[in-house]
């Protein structure tokens, strides 16, 4: 099968990944990654491919009432730990050379895993990326006053978050004085045309590859690939640390 970004996901590997997520002895994301690395899966493949497939499987189980909300939440947190672990290594091993991106998640979003996967995908393509969850105007004023961003992505996960997303786009317009390109997207059930109309963003975004095309970037193997070739591990053998706040 292929995930939403076109990454090939093998069912046998996904089944193992789901088993590991359910195992309380595998709460350390480094151990989860080591188990997948043993199957010759690159860490970025795990974080950008298998994490998304696992999240959709958890959502399907919740919708089918075959998994409790507690189990879905715990396993989603473990998925986010995997993404952050890979992100830590990437941040420590490579300096971004591309555009800077600000990723904002609107209010009412129940799960924020997608925003952190998106940040990792952008970093693999050479971008710098900062994620903020449901920020207020005062927070954005401080952030944009101290940093320059080439683009912003506002994620709206549901209809209940639409007003929040509209407010975020307006605040970004005001604070950036129109110098920042603003994308809007997410699972909100609106067509791209309607979403652009109500938010006033520059472009609706449903696929990270479209954004990379806009900026002439391609997803890299680079930093993580170099680590593997030098024999460094992103699993339990690595002692690299990162700043979780700006993942």
PDB file of N, CA and C in Angstrom, residues 40-129:
ATOM      1  N   UNK A  40      15.479  -2.989   8.129  1.00  0.00           N
ATOM      2  CA  UNK A  40      16.107  -2.195   7.067  1.00  0.00           C
ATOM      3  C   UNK A  40      15.212  -1.049   6.594  1.00  0.00           C
ATOM      4  N   UNK A  41      14.440  -0.485   7.508  1.00  0.00           N
ATOM      5  CA  UNK A  41      13.619   0.683   7.195  1.00  0.00           C
ATOM      6  C   UNK A  41      14.323   1.931   7.702  1.00  0.00           C
ATOM      7  N   UNK A  42      14.551   2.885   6.810  1.00  0.00           N
ATOM      8  CA  UNK A  42      15.190   4.128   7.207  1.00  0.00           C
ATOM      9  C   UNK A  42      14.312   4.871   8.217  1.00  0.00           C
ATOM     10  N   UNK A  43      14.928   5.588   9.150  1.00  0.00           N
ATOM     11  CA  UNK A  43      14.147   6.302  10.163  1.00  0.00           C
ATOM     12  C   UNK A  43      13.161   7.303   9.579  1.00  0.00           C
ATOM     13  N   UNK A  44      13.552   7.986   8.470  1.00  0.00           N
ATOM     14  CA  UNK A  44      12.612   8.926   7.872  1.00  0.00           C
ATOM     15  C   UNK A  44      11.424   8.215   7.238  1.00  0.00           C
ATOM     16  N   UNK A  45      11.648   6.983   6.744  1.00  0.00           N
ATOM     17  CA  UNK A  45      10.547   6.189   6.213  1.00  0.00           C
ATOM     18  C   UNK A  45       9.559   5.841   7.328  1.00  0.00           C
ATOM     19  N   UNK A  46      10.093   5.485   8.492  1.00  0.00           N
ATOM     20  CA  UNK A  46       9.239   5.166   9.633  1.00  0.00           C
ATOM     21  C   UNK A  46       8.431   6.391  10.043  1.00  0.00           C
ATOM     22  N   UNK A  47       9.122   7.525  10.194  1.00  0.00           N
ATOM     23  CA  UNK A  47       8.468   8.735  10.697  1.00  0.00           C
ATOM     24  C   UNK A  47       7.491   9.332   9.695  1.00  0.00           C
ATOM     25  N   UNK A  48       7.830   9.313   8.419  1.00  0.00           N
ATOM     26  CA  UNK A  48       6.997   9.975   7.411  1.00  0.00           C
ATOM     27  C   UNK A  48       6.034   9.027   6.704  1.00  0.00           C
ATOM     28  N   UNK A  49       6.240   7.728   6.841  1.00  0.00           N
ATOM     29  CA  UNK A  49       5.370   6.765   6.182  1.00  0.00           C
ATOM     30  C   UNK A  49       4.562   5.925   7.150  1.00  0.00           C
ATOM     31  N   UNK A  50       5.270   5.192   7.995  1.00  0.00           N
ATOM     32  CA  UNK A  50       4.589   4.256   8.881  1.00  0.00           C
ATOM     33  C   UNK A  50       3.851   4.941  10.024  1.00  0.00           C
ATOM     34  N   UNK A  51       4.339   6.072  10.478  1.00  0.00           N
ATOM     35  CA  UNK A  51       3.620   6.791  11.536  1.00  0.00           C
ATOM     36  C   UNK A  51       2.244   7.224  11.050  1.00  0.00           C
ATOM     37  N   UNK A  52       2.160   7.764   9.836  1.00  0.00           N
ATOM     38  CA  UNK A  52       0.876   8.190   9.294  1.00  0.00           C
ATOM     39  C   UNK A  52      -0.075   7.022   9.086  1.00  0.00           C
ATOM     40  N   UNK A  53       0.459   5.908   8.562  1.00  0.00           N
ATOM     41  CA  UNK A  53      -0.371   4.729   8.347  1.00  0.00           C
ATOM     42  C   UNK A  53      -0.882   4.176   9.677  1.00  0.00           C
ATOM     43  N   UNK A  54      -0.028   4.199  10.696  1.00  0.00           N
ATOM     44  CA  UNK A  54      -0.432   3.722  12.014  1.00  0.00           C
ATOM     45  C   UNK A  54      -1.502   4.626  12.616  1.00  0.00           C
ATOM     46  N   UNK A  55      -1.344   5.933  12.437  1.00  0.00           N
ATOM     47  CA  UNK A  55      -2.331   6.879  12.972  1.00  0.00           C
ATOM     48  C   UNK A  55      -3.696   6.654  12.333  1.00  0.00           C
ATOM     49  N   UNK A  56      -3.716   6.411  11.020  1.00  0.00           N
ATOM     50  CA  UNK A  56      -4.995   6.151  10.351  1.00  0.00           C
ATOM     51  C   UNK A  56      -5.615   4.846  10.846  1.00  0.00           C
ATOM     52  N   UNK A  57      -4.768   3.848  11.118  1.00  0.00           N
ATOM     53  CA  UNK A  57      -5.269   2.584  11.642  1.00  0.00           C
ATOM     54  C   UNK A  57      -5.876   2.774  13.031  1.00  0.00           C
ATOM     55  N   UNK A  58      -5.242   3.590  13.850  1.00  0.00           N
ATOM     56  CA  UNK A  58      -5.794   3.885  15.174  1.00  0.00           C
ATOM     57  C   UNK A  58      -7.141   4.593  15.047  1.00  0.00           C
ATOM     58  N   UNK A  59      -7.218   5.536  14.116  1.00  0.00           N
ATOM     59  CA  UNK A  59      -8.475   6.251  13.899  1.00  0.00           C
ATOM     60  C   UNK A  59      -9.587   5.322  13.442  1.00  0.00           C
ATOM     61  N   UNK A  60      -9.238   4.387  12.550  1.00  0.00           N
ATOM     62  CA  UNK A  60     -10.234   3.422  12.071  1.00  0.00           C
ATOM     63  C   UNK A  60     -10.721   2.536  13.216  1.00  0.00           C
ATOM     64  N   UNK A  61      -9.802   2.131  14.087  1.00  0.00           N
ATOM     65  CA  UNK A  61     -10.170   1.283  15.225  1.00  0.00           C
ATOM     66  C   UNK A  61     -11.078   2.032  16.196  1.00  0.00           C
ATOM     67  N   UNK A  62     -10.793   3.317  16.384  1.00  0.00           N
ATOM     68  CA  UNK A  62     -11.638   4.134  17.261  1.00  0.00           C
ATOM     69  C   UNK A  62     -13.029   4.286  16.657  1.00  0.00           C
ATOM     70  N   UNK A  63     -13.084   4.553  15.358  1.00  0.00           N
ATOM     71  CA  UNK A  63     -14.373   4.733  14.690  1.00  0.00           C
ATOM     72  C   UNK A  63     -15.191   3.444  14.705  1.00  0.00           C
ATOM     73  N   UNK A  64     -14.505   2.305  14.638  1.00  0.00           N
ATOM     74  CA  UNK A  64     -15.190   1.012  14.638  1.00  0.00           C
ATOM     75  C   UNK A  64     -15.486   0.521  16.052  1.00  0.00           C
ATOM     76  N   UNK A  65     -15.097   1.318  17.047  1.00  0.00           N
ATOM     77  CA  UNK A  65     -15.326   0.990  18.455  1.00  0.00           C
ATOM     78  C   UNK A  65     -14.627  -0.300  18.862  1.00  0.00           C
ATOM     79  N   UNK A  66     -13.437  -0.532  18.297  1.00  0.00           N
ATOM     80  CA  UNK A  66     -12.650  -1.713  18.668  1.00  0.00           C
ATOM     81  C   UNK A  66     -11.429  -1.342  19.508  1.00  0.00           C
ATOM     82  N   UNK A  67     -11.275  -0.048  19.783  1.00  0.00           N
ATOM     83  CA  UNK A  67     -10.168   0.414  20.617  1.00  0.00           C
ATOM     84  C   UNK A  67     -10.655   1.572  21.473  1.00  0.00           C
ATOM     85  N   UNK A  68     -10.237   1.611  22.710  1.00  0.00           N
ATOM     86  CA  UNK A  68     -10.681   2.660  23.627  1.00  0.00           C
ATOM     87  C   UNK A  68      -9.981   3.980  23.331  1.00  0.00           C
ATOM     88  N   UNK A  69     -10.601   5.068  23.784  1.00  0.00           N
ATOM     89  CA  UNK A  69      -9.999   6.393  23.597  1.00  0.00           C
ATOM     90  C   UNK A  69      -8.654   6.466  24.302  1.00  0.00           C
ATOM     91  N   UNK A  70      -8.553   5.834  25.468  1.00  0.00           N
ATOM     92  CA  UNK A  70      -7.288   5.844  26.218  1.00  0.00           C
ATOM     93  C   UNK A  70      -6.184   5.179  25.413  1.00  0.00           C
ATOM     94  N   UNK A  71      -6.470   4.004  24.836  1.00  0.00           N
ATOM     95  CA  UNK A  71      -5.454   3.297  24.048  1.00  0.00           C
ATOM     96  C   UNK A  71      -5.068   4.092  22.806  1.00  0.00           C
ATOM     97  N   UNK A  72      -6.050   4.703  22.145  1.00  0.00           N
ATOM     98  CA  UNK A  72      -5.748   5.527  20.969  1.00  0.00           C
ATOM     99  C   UNK A  72      -4.843   6.685  21.360  1.00  0.00           C
ATOM    100  N   UNK A  73      -5.148   7.329  22.470  1.00  0.00           N
ATOM    101  CA  UNK A  73      -4.355   8.478  22.917  1.00  0.00           C
ATOM    102  C   UNK A  73      -2.933   8.076  23.279  1.00  0.00           C
ATOM    103  N   UNK A  74      -2.791   6.987  24.020  1.00  0.00           N
ATOM    104  CA  UNK A  74      -1.456   6.527  24.430  1.00  0.00           C
ATOM    105  C   UNK A  74      -0.608   6.166  23.216  1.00  0.00           C
ATOM    106  N   UNK A  75      -1.197   5.455  22.287  1.00  0.00           N
ATOM    107  CA  UNK A  75      -0.430   5.017  21.111  1.00  0.00           C
ATOM    108  C   UNK A  75      -0.137   6.191  20.180  1.00  0.00           C
ATOM    109  N   UNK A  76      -1.030   7.166  20.134  1.00  0.00           N
ATOM    110  CA  UNK A  76      -0.758   8.380  19.351  1.00  0.00           C
ATOM    111  C   UNK A  76       0.410   9.152  19.949  1.00  0.00           C
ATOM    112  N   UNK A  77       0.477   9.194  21.277  1.00  0.00           N
ATOM    113  CA  UNK A  77       1.595   9.858  21.938  1.00  0.00           C
ATOM    114  C   UNK A  77       2.906   9.140  21.639  1.00  0.00           C
ATOM    115  N   UNK A  78       2.858   7.827  21.551  1.00  0.00           N
ATOM    116  CA  UNK A  78       4.063   7.071  21.206  1.00  0.00           C
ATOM    117  C   UNK A  78       4.495   7.357  19.767  1.00  0.00           C
ATOM    118  N   UNK A  79       3.523   7.492  18.879  1.00  0.00           N
ATOM    119  CA  UNK A  79       3.847   7.867  17.497  1.00  0.00           C
ATOM    120  C   UNK A  79       4.531   9.223  17.455  1.00  0.00           C
ATOM    121  N   UNK A  80       4.007  10.162  18.229  1.00  0.00           N
ATOM    122  CA  UNK A  80       4.612  11.493  18.250  1.00  0.00           C
ATOM    123  C   UNK A  80       6.028  11.421  18.813  1.00  0.00           C
ATOM    124  N   UNK A  81       6.253  10.517  19.771  1.00  0.00           N
ATOM    125  CA  UNK A  81       7.598  10.332  20.303  1.00  0.00           C
ATOM    126  C   UNK A  81       8.571   9.839  19.247  1.00  0.00           C
ATOM    127  N   UNK A  82       8.107   8.965  18.362  1.00  0.00           N
ATOM    128  CA  UNK A  82       8.954   8.473  17.270  1.00  0.00           C
ATOM    129  C   UNK A  82       9.340   9.624  16.343  1.00  0.00           C
ATOM    130  N   UNK A  83       8.353  10.438  15.975  1.00  0.00           N
ATOM    131  CA  UNK A  83       8.626  11.566  15.081  1.00  0.00           C
ATOM    132  C   UNK A  83       9.621  12.525  15.734  1.00  0.00           C
ATOM    133  N   UNK A  84       9.421  12.821  16.999  1.00  0.00           N
ATOM    134  CA  UNK A  84      10.318  13.745  17.683  1.00  0.00           C
ATOM    135  C   UNK A  84      11.723  13.177  17.801  1.00  0.00           C
ATOM    136  N   UNK A  85      11.825  11.873  18.002  1.00  0.00           N
ATOM    137  CA  UNK A  85      13.147  11.255  18.103  1.00  0.00           C
ATOM    138  C   UNK A  85      13.920  11.418  16.796  1.00  0.00           C
ATOM    139  N   UNK A  86      13.266  11.132  15.685  1.00  0.00           N
ATOM    140  CA  UNK A  86      13.919  11.297  14.387  1.00  0.00           C
ATOM    141  C   UNK A  86      14.247  12.772  14.157  1.00  0.00           C
ATOM    142  N   UNK A  87      13.336  13.638  14.552  1.00  0.00           N
ATOM    143  CA  UNK A  87      13.541  15.076  14.391  1.00  0.00           C
ATOM    144  C   UNK A  87      14.747  15.562  15.188  1.00  0.00           C
ATOM    145  N   UNK A  88      14.933  15.032  16.391  1.00  0.00           N
ATOM    146  CA  UNK A  88      16.070  15.418  17.219  1.00  0.00           C
ATOM    147  C   UNK A  88      17.389  15.161  16.504  1.00  0.00           C
ATOM    148  N   UNK A  89      17.489  13.977  15.903  1.00  0.00           N
ATOM    149  CA  UNK A  89      18.720  13.606  15.213  1.00  0.00           C
ATOM    150  C   UNK A  89      18.935  14.501  14.000  1.00  0.00           C
ATOM    151  N   UNK A  90      17.855  14.767  13.274  1.00  0.00           N
ATOM    152  CA  UNK A  90      17.957  15.611  12.093  1.00  0.00           C
ATOM    153  C   UNK A  90      18.402  17.021  12.468  1.00  0.00           C
ATOM    154  N   UNK A  91      17.813  17.571  13.515  1.00  0.00           N
ATOM    155  CA  UNK A  91      18.158  18.922  13.946  1.00  0.00           C
ATOM    156  C   UNK A  91      19.600  19.015  14.411  1.00  0.00           C
ATOM    157  N   UNK A  92      20.104  17.936  15.016  1.00  0.00           N
ATOM    158  CA  UNK A  92      21.466  17.943  15.530  1.00  0.00           C
ATOM    159  C   UNK A  92      22.506  17.699  14.446  1.00  0.00           C
ATOM    160  N   UNK A  93      22.070  17.140  13.311  1.00  0.00           N
ATOM    161  CA  UNK A  93      23.029  16.720  12.292  1.00  0.00           C
ATOM    162  C   UNK A  93      23.092  17.629  11.071  1.00  0.00           C
ATOM    163  N   UNK A  94      22.095  18.471  10.885  1.00  0.00           N
ATOM    164  CA  UNK A  94      22.063  19.284   9.656  1.00  0.00           C
ATOM    165  C   UNK A  94      21.473  20.653   9.928  1.00  0.00           C
ATOM    166  N   UNK A  95      22.073  21.655   9.346  1.00  0.00           N
ATOM    167  CA  UNK A  95      21.554  23.011   9.437  1.00  0.00           C
ATOM    168  C   UNK A  95      20.660  23.289   8.229  1.00  0.00           C
ATOM    169  N   UNK A  96      19.479  23.862   8.443  1.00  0.00           N
ATOM    170  CA  UNK A  96      18.583  24.134   7.313  1.00  0.00           C
ATOM    171  C   UNK A  96      19.172  25.172   6.373  1.00  0.00           C
ATOM    172  N   UNK A  97      18.966  24.962   5.084  1.00  0.00           N
ATOM    173  CA  UNK A  97      19.456  25.898   4.072  1.00  0.00           C
ATOM    174  C   UNK A  97      18.315  26.498   3.259  1.00  0.00           C
ATOM    175  N   UNK A  98      17.108  25.997   3.470  1.00  0.00           N
ATOM    176  CA  UNK A  98      15.964  26.447   2.686  1.00  0.00           C
ATOM    177  C   UNK A  98      15.106  27.447   3.414  1.00  0.00           C
ATOM    178  N   UNK A  99      13.889  27.651   2.965  1.00  0.00           N
ATOM    179  CA  UNK A  99      12.966  28.626   3.559  1.00  0.00           C
ATOM    180  C   UNK A  99      12.601  28.257   4.995  1.00  0.00           C
ATOM    181  N   UNK A 100      12.094  29.233   5.723  1.00  0.00           N
ATOM    182  CA  UNK A 100      11.638  29.004   7.093  1.00  0.00           C
ATOM    183  C   UNK A 100      10.116  28.951   7.108  1.00  0.00           C
ATOM    184  N   UNK A 101       9.589  27.951   7.827  1.00  0.00           N
ATOM    185  CA  UNK A 101       8.149  27.729   7.848  1.00  0.00           C
ATOM    186  C   UNK A 101       7.613  27.781   9.272  1.00  0.00           C
ATOM    187  N   UNK A 102       6.459  28.401   9.419  1.00  0.00           N
ATOM    188  CA  UNK A 102       5.743  28.436  10.685  1.00  0.00           C
ATOM    189  C   UNK A 102       4.474  27.608  10.519  1.00  0.00           C
ATOM    190  N   UNK A 103       4.326  26.579  11.322  1.00  0.00           N
ATOM    191  CA  UNK A 103       3.169  25.689  11.235  1.00  0.00           C
ATOM    192  C   UNK A 103       2.280  25.942  12.443  1.00  0.00           C
ATOM    193  N   UNK A 104       1.040  26.335  12.184  1.00  0.00           N
ATOM    194  CA  UNK A 104       0.101  26.658  13.259  1.00  0.00           C
ATOM    195  C   UNK A 104      -1.080  25.696  13.218  1.00  0.00           C
ATOM    196  N   UNK A 105      -1.444  25.180  14.371  1.00  0.00           N
ATOM    197  CA  UNK A 105      -2.606  24.299  14.484  1.00  0.00           C
ATOM    198  C   UNK A 105      -3.733  25.074  15.148  1.00  0.00           C
ATOM    199  N   UNK A 106      -4.880  25.142  14.486  1.00  0.00           N
ATOM    200  CA  UNK A 106      -6.007  25.897  15.015  1.00  0.00           C
ATOM    201  C   UNK A 106      -6.590  25.222  16.252  1.00  0.00           C
ATOM    202  N   UNK A 107      -7.391  25.953  16.991  1.00  0.00           N
ATOM    203  CA  UNK A 107      -8.049  25.405  18.175  1.00  0.00           C
ATOM    204  C   UNK A 107      -8.997  24.267  17.790  1.00  0.00           C
ATOM    205  N   UNK A 108      -9.364  23.464  18.782  1.00  0.00           N
ATOM    206  CA  UNK A 108     -10.329  22.363  18.655  1.00  0.00           C
ATOM    207  C   UNK A 108      -9.730  21.126  18.004  1.00  0.00           C
ATOM    208  N   UNK A 109      -8.434  21.147  17.677  1.00  0.00           N
ATOM    209  CA  UNK A 109      -7.788  19.970  17.101  1.00  0.00           C
ATOM    210  C   UNK A 109      -7.508  18.963  18.206  1.00  0.00           C
ATOM    211  N   UNK A 110      -7.971  17.725  18.036  1.00  0.00           N
ATOM    212  CA  UNK A 110      -7.802  16.704  19.072  1.00  0.00           C
ATOM    213  C   UNK A 110      -6.410  16.075  19.039  1.00  0.00           C
ATOM    214  N   UNK A 111      -5.863  15.925  17.842  1.00  0.00           N
ATOM    215  CA  UNK A 111      -4.543  15.303  17.713  1.00  0.00           C
ATOM    216  C   UNK A 111      -3.662  16.190  16.832  1.00  0.00           C
ATOM    217  N   UNK A 112      -2.424  16.380  17.249  1.00  0.00           N
ATOM    218  CA  UNK A 112      -1.520  17.289  16.558  1.00  0.00           C
ATOM    219  C   UNK A 112      -0.362  16.567  15.889  1.00  0.00           C
ATOM    220  N   UNK A 113      -0.442  15.239  15.808  1.00  0.00           N
ATOM    221  CA  UNK A 113       0.640  14.456  15.234  1.00  0.00           C
ATOM    222  C   UNK A 113       0.983  14.908  13.815  1.00  0.00           C
ATOM    223  N   UNK A 114      -0.045  15.188  12.998  1.00  0.00           N
ATOM    224  CA  UNK A 114       0.192  15.560  11.608  1.00  0.00           C
ATOM    225  C   UNK A 114       1.067  16.783  11.456  1.00  0.00           C
ATOM    226  N   UNK A 115       0.924  17.755  12.373  1.00  0.00           N
ATOM    227  CA  UNK A 115       1.731  18.974  12.292  1.00  0.00           C
ATOM    228  C   UNK A 115       3.212  18.661  12.497  1.00  0.00           C
ATOM    229  N   UNK A 116       3.509  17.729  13.401  1.00  0.00           N
ATOM    230  CA  UNK A 116       4.900  17.389  13.661  1.00  0.00           C
ATOM    231  C   UNK A 116       5.496  16.530  12.550  1.00  0.00           C
ATOM    232  N   UNK A 117       4.679  15.690  11.932  1.00  0.00           N
ATOM    233  CA  UNK A 117       5.149  14.937  10.758  1.00  0.00           C
ATOM    234  C   UNK A 117       5.442  15.904   9.610  1.00  0.00           C
ATOM    235  N   UNK A 118       4.569  16.880   9.414  1.00  0.00           N
ATOM    236  CA  UNK A 118       4.782  17.883   8.372  1.00  0.00           C
ATOM    237  C   UNK A 118       6.078  18.656   8.618  1.00  0.00           C
ATOM    238  N   UNK A 119       6.323  19.046   9.877  1.00  0.00           N
ATOM    239  CA  UNK A 119       7.557  19.759  10.197  1.00  0.00           C
ATOM    240  C   UNK A 119       8.771  18.914   9.852  1.00  0.00           C
ATOM    241  N   UNK A 120       8.712  17.624  10.153  1.00  0.00           N
ATOM    242  CA  UNK A 120       9.829  16.735   9.831  1.00  0.00           C
ATOM    243  C   UNK A 120      10.017  16.612   8.327  1.00  0.00           C
ATOM    244  N   UNK A 121       8.916  16.473   7.587  1.00  0.00           N
ATOM    245  CA  UNK A 121       9.014  16.387   6.124  1.00  0.00           C
ATOM    246  C   UNK A 121       9.672  17.634   5.557  1.00  0.00           C
ATOM    247  N   UNK A 122       9.324  18.790   6.084  1.00  0.00           N
ATOM    248  CA  UNK A 122       9.919  20.028   5.598  1.00  0.00           C
ATOM    249  C   UNK A 122      11.402  20.093   5.952  1.00  0.00           C
ATOM    250  N   UNK A 123      11.757  19.644   7.147  1.00  0.00           N
ATOM    251  CA  UNK A 123      13.167  19.662   7.533  1.00  0.00           C
ATOM    252  C   UNK A 123      13.992  18.719   6.670  1.00  0.00           C
ATOM    253  N   UNK A 124      13.405  17.586   6.302  1.00  0.00           N
ATOM    254  CA  UNK A 124      14.105  16.668   5.405  1.00  0.00           C
ATOM    255  C   UNK A 124      14.351  17.301   4.042  1.00  0.00           C
ATOM    256  N   UNK A 125      13.532  18.281   3.685  1.00  0.00           N
ATOM    257  CA  UNK A 125      13.701  18.994   2.418  1.00  0.00           C
ATOM    258  C   UNK A 125      14.561  20.243   2.576  1.00  0.00           C
ATOM    259  N   UNK A 126      15.129  20.441   3.769  1.00  0.00           N
ATOM    260  CA  UNK A 126      16.038  21.565   3.973  1.00  0.00           C
ATOM    261  C   UNK A 126      15.419  22.805   4.570  1.00  0.00           C
ATOM    262  N   UNK A 127      14.117  22.785   4.857  1.00  0.00           N
ATOM    263  CA  UNK A 127      13.452  23.918   5.488  1.00  0.00           C
ATOM    264  C   UNK A 127      13.797  23.958   6.978  1.00  0.00           C
ATOM    265  N   UNK A 128      13.626  25.127   7.579  1.00  0.00           N
ATOM    266  CA  UNK A 128      13.532  25.197   9.030  1.00  0.00           C
ATOM    267  C   UNK A 128      12.046  25.279   9.350  1.00  0.00           C
ATOM    268  N   UNK A 129      11.635  24.718  10.474  1.00  0.00           N
ATOM    269  CA  UNK A 129      10.204  24.655  10.777  1.00  0.00           C
ATOM    270  C   UNK A 129       9.956  24.803  12.268  1.00  0.00           C
TER     271      UNK A 129
END
